[in-house]
Short mmCIF file of C-alpha atoms and ligand atoms in Angstrom, two decimals:
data_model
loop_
_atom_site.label_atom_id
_atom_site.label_comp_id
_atom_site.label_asym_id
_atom_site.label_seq_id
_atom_site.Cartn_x
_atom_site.Cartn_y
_atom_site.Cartn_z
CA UNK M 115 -7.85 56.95 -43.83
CA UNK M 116 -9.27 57.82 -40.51
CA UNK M 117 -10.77 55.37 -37.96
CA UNK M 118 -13.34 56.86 -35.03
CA UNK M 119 -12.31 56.03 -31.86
CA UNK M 120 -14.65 54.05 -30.04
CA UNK M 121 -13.19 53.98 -26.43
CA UNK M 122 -13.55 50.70 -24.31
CA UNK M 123 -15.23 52.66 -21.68
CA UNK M 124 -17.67 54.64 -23.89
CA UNK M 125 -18.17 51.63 -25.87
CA UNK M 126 -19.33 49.73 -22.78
CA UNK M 127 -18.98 46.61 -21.17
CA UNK M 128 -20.54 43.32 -22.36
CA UNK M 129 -23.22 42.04 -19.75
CA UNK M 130 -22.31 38.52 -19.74
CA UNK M 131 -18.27 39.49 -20.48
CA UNK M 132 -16.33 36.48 -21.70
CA UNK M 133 -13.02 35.54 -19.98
CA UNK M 134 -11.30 36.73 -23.72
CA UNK M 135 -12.45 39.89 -23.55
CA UNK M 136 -11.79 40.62 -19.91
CA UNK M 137 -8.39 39.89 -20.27
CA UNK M 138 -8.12 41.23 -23.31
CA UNK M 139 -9.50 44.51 -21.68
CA UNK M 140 -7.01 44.32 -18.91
CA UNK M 141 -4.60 44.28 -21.98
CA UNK M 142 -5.00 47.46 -23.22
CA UNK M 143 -5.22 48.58 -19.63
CA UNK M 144 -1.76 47.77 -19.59
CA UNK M 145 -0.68 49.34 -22.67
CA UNK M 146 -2.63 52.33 -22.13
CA UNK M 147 -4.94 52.66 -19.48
CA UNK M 148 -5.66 56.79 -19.74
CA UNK M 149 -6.63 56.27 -23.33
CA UNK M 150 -8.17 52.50 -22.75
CA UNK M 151 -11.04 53.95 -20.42
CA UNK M 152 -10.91 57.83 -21.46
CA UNK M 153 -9.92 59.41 -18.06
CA UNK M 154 -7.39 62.20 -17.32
CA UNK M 155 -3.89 61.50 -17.90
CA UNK M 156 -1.22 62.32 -15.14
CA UNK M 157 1.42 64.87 -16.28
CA UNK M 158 4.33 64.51 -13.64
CA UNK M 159 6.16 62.42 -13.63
CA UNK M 160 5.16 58.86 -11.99
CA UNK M 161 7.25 58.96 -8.28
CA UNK M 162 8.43 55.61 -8.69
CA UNK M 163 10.00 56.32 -12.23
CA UNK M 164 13.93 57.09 -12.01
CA UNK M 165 14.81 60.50 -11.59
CA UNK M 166 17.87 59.66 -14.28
CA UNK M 167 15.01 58.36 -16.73
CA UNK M 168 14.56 59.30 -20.43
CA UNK M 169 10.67 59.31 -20.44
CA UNK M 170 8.99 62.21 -18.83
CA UNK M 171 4.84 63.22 -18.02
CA UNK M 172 2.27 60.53 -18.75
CA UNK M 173 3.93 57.59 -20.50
CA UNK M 174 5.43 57.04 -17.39
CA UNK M 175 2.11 56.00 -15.65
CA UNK M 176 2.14 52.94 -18.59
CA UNK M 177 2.43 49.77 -17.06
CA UNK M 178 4.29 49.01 -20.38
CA UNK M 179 6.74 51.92 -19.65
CA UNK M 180 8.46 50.00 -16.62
CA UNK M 181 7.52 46.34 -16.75
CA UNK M 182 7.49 46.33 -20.80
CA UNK M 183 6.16 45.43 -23.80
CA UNK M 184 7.48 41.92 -22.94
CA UNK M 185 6.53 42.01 -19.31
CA UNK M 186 9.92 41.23 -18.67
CA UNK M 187 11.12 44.25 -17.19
CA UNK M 188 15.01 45.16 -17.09
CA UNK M 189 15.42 41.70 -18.20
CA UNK M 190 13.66 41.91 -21.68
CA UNK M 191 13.48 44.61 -24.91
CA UNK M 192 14.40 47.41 -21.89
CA UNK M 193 17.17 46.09 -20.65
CA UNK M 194 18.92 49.24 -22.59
CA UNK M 195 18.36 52.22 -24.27
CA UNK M 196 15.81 54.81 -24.11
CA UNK M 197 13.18 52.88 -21.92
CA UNK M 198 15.73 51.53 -19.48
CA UNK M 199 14.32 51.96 -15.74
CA UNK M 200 15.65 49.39 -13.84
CA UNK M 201 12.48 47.86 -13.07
CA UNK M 202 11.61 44.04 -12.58
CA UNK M 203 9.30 42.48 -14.86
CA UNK M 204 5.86 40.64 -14.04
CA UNK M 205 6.56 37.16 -14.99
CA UNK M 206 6.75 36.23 -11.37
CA UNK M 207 2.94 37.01 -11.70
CA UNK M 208 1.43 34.50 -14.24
CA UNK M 209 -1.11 31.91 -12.45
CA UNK M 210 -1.05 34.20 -9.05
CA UNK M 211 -3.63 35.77 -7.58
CA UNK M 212 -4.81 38.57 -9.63
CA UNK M 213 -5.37 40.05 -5.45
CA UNK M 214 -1.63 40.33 -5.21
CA UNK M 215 -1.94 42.85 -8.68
CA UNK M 216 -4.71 44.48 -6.81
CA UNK M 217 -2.85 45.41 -3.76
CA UNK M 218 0.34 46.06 -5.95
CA UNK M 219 -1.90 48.82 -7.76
CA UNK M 220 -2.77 50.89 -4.74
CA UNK M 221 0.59 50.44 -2.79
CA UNK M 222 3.04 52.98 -1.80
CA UNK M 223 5.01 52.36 -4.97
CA UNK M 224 2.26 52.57 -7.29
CA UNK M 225 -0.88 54.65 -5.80
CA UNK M 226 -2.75 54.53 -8.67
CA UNK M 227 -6.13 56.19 -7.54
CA UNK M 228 -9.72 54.58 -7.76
CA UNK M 229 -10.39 58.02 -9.83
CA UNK M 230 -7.22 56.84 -12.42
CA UNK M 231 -8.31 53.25 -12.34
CA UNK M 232 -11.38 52.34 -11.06
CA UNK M 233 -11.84 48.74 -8.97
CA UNK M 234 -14.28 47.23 -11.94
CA UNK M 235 -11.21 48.41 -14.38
CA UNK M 236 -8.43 46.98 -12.47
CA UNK M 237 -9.31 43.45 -11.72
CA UNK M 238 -9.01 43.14 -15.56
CA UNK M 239 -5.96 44.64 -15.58
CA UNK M 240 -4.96 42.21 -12.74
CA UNK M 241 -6.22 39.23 -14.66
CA UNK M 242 -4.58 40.34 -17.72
CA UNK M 243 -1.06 40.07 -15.64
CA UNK M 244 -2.30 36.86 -13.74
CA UNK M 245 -3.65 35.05 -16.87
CA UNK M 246 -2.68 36.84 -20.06
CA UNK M 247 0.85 37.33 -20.43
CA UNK M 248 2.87 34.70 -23.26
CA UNK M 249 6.34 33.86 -23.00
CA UNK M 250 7.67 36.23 -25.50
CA UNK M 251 11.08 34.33 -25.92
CA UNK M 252 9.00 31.15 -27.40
CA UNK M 253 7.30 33.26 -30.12
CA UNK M 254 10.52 35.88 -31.02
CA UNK M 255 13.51 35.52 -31.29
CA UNK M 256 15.55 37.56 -28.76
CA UNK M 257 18.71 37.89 -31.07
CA UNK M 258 17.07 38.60 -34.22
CA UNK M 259 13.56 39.86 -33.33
CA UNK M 260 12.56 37.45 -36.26
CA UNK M 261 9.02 36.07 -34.84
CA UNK M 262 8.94 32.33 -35.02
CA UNK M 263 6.05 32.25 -37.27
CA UNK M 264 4.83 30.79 -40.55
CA UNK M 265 3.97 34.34 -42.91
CA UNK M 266 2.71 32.43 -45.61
CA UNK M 267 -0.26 31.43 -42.72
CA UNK M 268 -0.19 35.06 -41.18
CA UNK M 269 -0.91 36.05 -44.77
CA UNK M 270 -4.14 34.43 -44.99
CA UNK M 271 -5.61 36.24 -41.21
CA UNK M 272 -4.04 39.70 -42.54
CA UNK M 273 -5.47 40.07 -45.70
CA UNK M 274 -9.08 39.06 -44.59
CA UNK M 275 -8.74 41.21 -41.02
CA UNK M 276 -6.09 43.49 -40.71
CA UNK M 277 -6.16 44.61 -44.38
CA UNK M 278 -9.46 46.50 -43.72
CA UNK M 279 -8.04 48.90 -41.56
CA UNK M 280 -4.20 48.88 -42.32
CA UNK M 281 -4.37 47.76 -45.87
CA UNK M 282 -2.65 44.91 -47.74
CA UNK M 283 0.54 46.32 -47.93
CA UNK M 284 0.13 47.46 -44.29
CA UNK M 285 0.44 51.81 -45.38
CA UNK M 286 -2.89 52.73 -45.55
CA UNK M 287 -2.57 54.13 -41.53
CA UNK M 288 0.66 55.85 -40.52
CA UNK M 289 0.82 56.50 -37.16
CA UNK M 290 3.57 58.89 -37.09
CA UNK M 291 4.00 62.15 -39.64
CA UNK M 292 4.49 62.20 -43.66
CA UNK M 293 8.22 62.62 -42.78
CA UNK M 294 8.61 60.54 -40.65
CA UNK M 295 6.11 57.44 -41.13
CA UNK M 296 5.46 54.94 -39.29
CA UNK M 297 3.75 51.49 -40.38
CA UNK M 298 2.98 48.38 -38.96
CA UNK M 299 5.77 46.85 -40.93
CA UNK M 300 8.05 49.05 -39.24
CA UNK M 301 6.44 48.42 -35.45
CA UNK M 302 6.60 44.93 -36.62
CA UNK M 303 10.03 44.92 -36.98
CA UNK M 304 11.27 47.54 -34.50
CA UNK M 305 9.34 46.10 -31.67
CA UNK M 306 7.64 43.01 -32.42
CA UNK M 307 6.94 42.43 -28.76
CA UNK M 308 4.45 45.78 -28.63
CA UNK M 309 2.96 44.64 -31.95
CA UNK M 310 2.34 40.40 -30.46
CA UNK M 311 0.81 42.39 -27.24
CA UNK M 312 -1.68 44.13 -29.39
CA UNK M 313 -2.37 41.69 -31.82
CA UNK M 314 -3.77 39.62 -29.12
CA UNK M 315 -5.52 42.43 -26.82
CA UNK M 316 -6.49 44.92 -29.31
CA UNK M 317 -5.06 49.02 -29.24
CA UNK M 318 -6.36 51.28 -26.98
CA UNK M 319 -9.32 53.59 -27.92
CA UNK M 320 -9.55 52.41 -31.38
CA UNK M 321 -12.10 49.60 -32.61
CA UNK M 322 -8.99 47.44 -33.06
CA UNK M 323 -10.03 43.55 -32.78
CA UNK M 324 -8.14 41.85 -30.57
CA UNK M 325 -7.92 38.48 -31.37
CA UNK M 326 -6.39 36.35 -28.20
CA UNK M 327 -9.66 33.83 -28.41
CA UNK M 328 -7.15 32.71 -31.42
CA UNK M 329 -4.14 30.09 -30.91
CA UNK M 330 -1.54 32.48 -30.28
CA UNK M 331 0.91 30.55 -32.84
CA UNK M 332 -1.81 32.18 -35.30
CA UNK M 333 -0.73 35.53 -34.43
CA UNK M 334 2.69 34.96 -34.33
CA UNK M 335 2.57 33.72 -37.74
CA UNK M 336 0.44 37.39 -38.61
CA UNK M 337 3.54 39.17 -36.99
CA UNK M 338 5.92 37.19 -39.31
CA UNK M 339 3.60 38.31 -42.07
CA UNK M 340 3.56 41.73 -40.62
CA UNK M 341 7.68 41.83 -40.63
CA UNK M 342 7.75 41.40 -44.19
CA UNK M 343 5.65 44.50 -45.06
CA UNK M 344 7.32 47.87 -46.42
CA UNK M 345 8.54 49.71 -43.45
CA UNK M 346 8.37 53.12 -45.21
C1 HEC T 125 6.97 54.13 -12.72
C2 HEC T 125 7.25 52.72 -12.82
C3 HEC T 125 6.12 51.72 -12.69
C4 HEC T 125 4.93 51.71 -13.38
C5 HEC T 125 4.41 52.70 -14.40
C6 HEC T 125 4.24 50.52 -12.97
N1 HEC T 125 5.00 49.82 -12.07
FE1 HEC T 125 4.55 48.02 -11.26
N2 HEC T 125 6.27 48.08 -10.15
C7 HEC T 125 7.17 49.11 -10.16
C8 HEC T 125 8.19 48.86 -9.16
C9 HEC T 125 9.37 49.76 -8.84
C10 HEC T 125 7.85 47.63 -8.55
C11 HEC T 125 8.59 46.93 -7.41
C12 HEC T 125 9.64 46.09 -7.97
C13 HEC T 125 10.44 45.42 -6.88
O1 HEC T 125 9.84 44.90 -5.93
O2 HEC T 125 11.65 45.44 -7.01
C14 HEC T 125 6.65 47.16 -9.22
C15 HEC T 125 6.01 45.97 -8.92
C16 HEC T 125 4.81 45.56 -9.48
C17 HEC T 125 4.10 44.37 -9.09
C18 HEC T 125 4.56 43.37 -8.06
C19 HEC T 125 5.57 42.49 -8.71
C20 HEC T 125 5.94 41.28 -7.90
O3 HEC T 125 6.73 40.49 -8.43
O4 HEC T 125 5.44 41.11 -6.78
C21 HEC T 125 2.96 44.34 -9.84
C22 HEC T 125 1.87 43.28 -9.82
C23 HEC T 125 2.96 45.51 -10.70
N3 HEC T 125 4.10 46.22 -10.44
C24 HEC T 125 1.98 45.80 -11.61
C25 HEC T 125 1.92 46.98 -12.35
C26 HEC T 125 0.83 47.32 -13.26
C27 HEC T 125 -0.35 46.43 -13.58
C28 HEC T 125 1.11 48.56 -13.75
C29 HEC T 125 0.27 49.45 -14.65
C30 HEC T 125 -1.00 49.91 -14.12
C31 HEC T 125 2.38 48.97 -13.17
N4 HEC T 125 2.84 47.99 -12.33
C32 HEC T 125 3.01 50.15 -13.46
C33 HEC T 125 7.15 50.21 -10.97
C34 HEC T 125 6.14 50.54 -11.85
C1 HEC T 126 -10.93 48.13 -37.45
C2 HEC T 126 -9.66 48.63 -37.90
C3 HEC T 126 -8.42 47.84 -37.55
C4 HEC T 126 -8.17 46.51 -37.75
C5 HEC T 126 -9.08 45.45 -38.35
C6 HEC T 126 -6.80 46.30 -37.30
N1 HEC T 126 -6.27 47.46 -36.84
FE1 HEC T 126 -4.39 47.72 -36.12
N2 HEC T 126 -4.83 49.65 -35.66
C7 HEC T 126 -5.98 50.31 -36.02
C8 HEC T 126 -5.89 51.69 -35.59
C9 HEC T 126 -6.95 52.76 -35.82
C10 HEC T 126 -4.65 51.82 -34.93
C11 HEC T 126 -4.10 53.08 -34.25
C12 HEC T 126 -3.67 54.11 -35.22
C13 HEC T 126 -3.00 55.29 -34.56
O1 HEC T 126 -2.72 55.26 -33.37
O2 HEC T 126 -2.73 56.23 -35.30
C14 HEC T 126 -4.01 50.52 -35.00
C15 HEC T 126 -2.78 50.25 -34.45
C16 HEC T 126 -2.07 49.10 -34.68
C17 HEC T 126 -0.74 48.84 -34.20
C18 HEC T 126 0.03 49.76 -33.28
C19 HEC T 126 1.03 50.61 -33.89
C20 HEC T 126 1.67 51.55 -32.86
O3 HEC T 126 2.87 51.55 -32.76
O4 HEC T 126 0.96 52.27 -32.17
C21 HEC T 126 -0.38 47.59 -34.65
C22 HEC T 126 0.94 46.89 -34.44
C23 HEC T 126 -1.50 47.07 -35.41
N3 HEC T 126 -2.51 48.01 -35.41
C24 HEC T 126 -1.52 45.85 -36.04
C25 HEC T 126 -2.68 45.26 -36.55
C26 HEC T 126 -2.75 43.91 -37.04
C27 HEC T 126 -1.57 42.97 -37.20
C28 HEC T 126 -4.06 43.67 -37.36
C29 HEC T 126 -4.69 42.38 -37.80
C30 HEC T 126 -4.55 41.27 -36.87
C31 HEC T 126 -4.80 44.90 -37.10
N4 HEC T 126 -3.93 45.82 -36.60
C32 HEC T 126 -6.16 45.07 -37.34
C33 HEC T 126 -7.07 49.76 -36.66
C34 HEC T 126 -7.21 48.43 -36.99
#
């Protein structure tokens, strides 16, 4: 099955936005802002990524790549393997001023460019970081990655929304090759922090509903519904 891509910035912006979507916006920014709003991606290497790093070109301009999926940094999910960069998280951040983000955006260690993120663009980005971040550690469990969630509840919000799109037994879009497939019961499982963070801001460039305006113990129970879907 194939979905059109409706990119945020194509798709517009609402005239009287709602705090929800703003943040929710600033969401995707974070996951993925070249994609999010459509403009050129950079292909060296981000300056302030490690030189002994195992990610190279773009994905190291992702917020996500060095403050991760968990905002938590070389504290959380990152702390080791492939994505290890030694970089603090953004915790610190939650009820700040989304100004400091702002400034933080266009310093010496970040220099994003007006061009790469425009000022209307990242003031949602900066009140996604000062207002939209969860404490993963109360929704998933950091030993087990189990999500502390009811599935028999998640059931009820995936078959009526997510099954559209990803089906009911959560196969009907791989996002990886015939080989070597990928689900969302295997993101669910192998990183349930990336798949919480776009439950509740949507994924970027594809119509996606992001569904944050919901009690966010609602979507962890859909990720503990998503966890027990076939993984391949
Ligand atoms: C290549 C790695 C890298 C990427 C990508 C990156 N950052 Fe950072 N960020 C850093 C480093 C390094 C620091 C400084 C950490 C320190 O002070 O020790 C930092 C610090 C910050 C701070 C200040 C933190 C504080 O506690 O004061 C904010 C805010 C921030 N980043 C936001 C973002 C956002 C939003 C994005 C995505 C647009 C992003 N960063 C992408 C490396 C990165
Ligand atoms: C309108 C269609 C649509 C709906 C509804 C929808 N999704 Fe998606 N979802 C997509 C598309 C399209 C992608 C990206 C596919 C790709 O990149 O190949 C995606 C990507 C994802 C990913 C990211 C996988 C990755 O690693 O990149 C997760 C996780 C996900 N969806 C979970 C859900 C859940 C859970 C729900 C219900 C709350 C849901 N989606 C509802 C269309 C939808």
């Amino acid at each position: 099955m194939s979905v059109e891509p409706s990119r945020d910035w194509l798709g517009g912006i609402p005239e009287s936005p709602t705090e929800d979507w703003e943040v929710a916006f600033g969401g995707r920014l974070y996951d993925n802002w070249a994609v999010a709003i459509d403009v050129a991606e950079p292909h060296k290497n981000h300056s302030s990524y490690p030189p002994w790093g195992k990610k190279h070109g773009y994905v190291t301009w992702r917020c996500k790549e060095c403050h991760g999926w968990d905002y938590k940094g070389k504290d959380g999910a990152y702390r080791e393997g492939s994505h290890y960069s030694g970089i603090k998280g953004l915790r610190g951040l939650v009820g700040k001023n989304p100004a400091i983000v702002m400034e933080a955006l266009r310093d010496e260690v970040h220099g994003y460019t007006p061009e790469q993120l425009p000022d209307s663009v990242a003031e949602r980005l900066a009140l996604f970081v000062t207002r939209g971040q969860h404490d993963v550690d109360r929704f998933i469990d950091h030993e087990s990655s189990q999500a502390r969630g009811d599935a028999g509840q998640g059931e009820r919000i995936f078959q009526n929304v997510c099954a559209a799109c990803h089906g009911f037994d959560g196969k009907a879009i791989n996002f990886k090759s015939e080989e070597n497939p990928e689900f969302i019961g295997t993101v669910g499982s192998a990183n349930p922090w990336e798949a919480l963070h776009k439950i509740r801001n949507g994924h970027p460039g594809v119509p996606m509903p992001a569904l944050r305006f919901l009690p966010i113990q609602n979507l962890v129970d859909i990720l503990a519904y998503v966890q027990t879907l076939p993984k391949m």
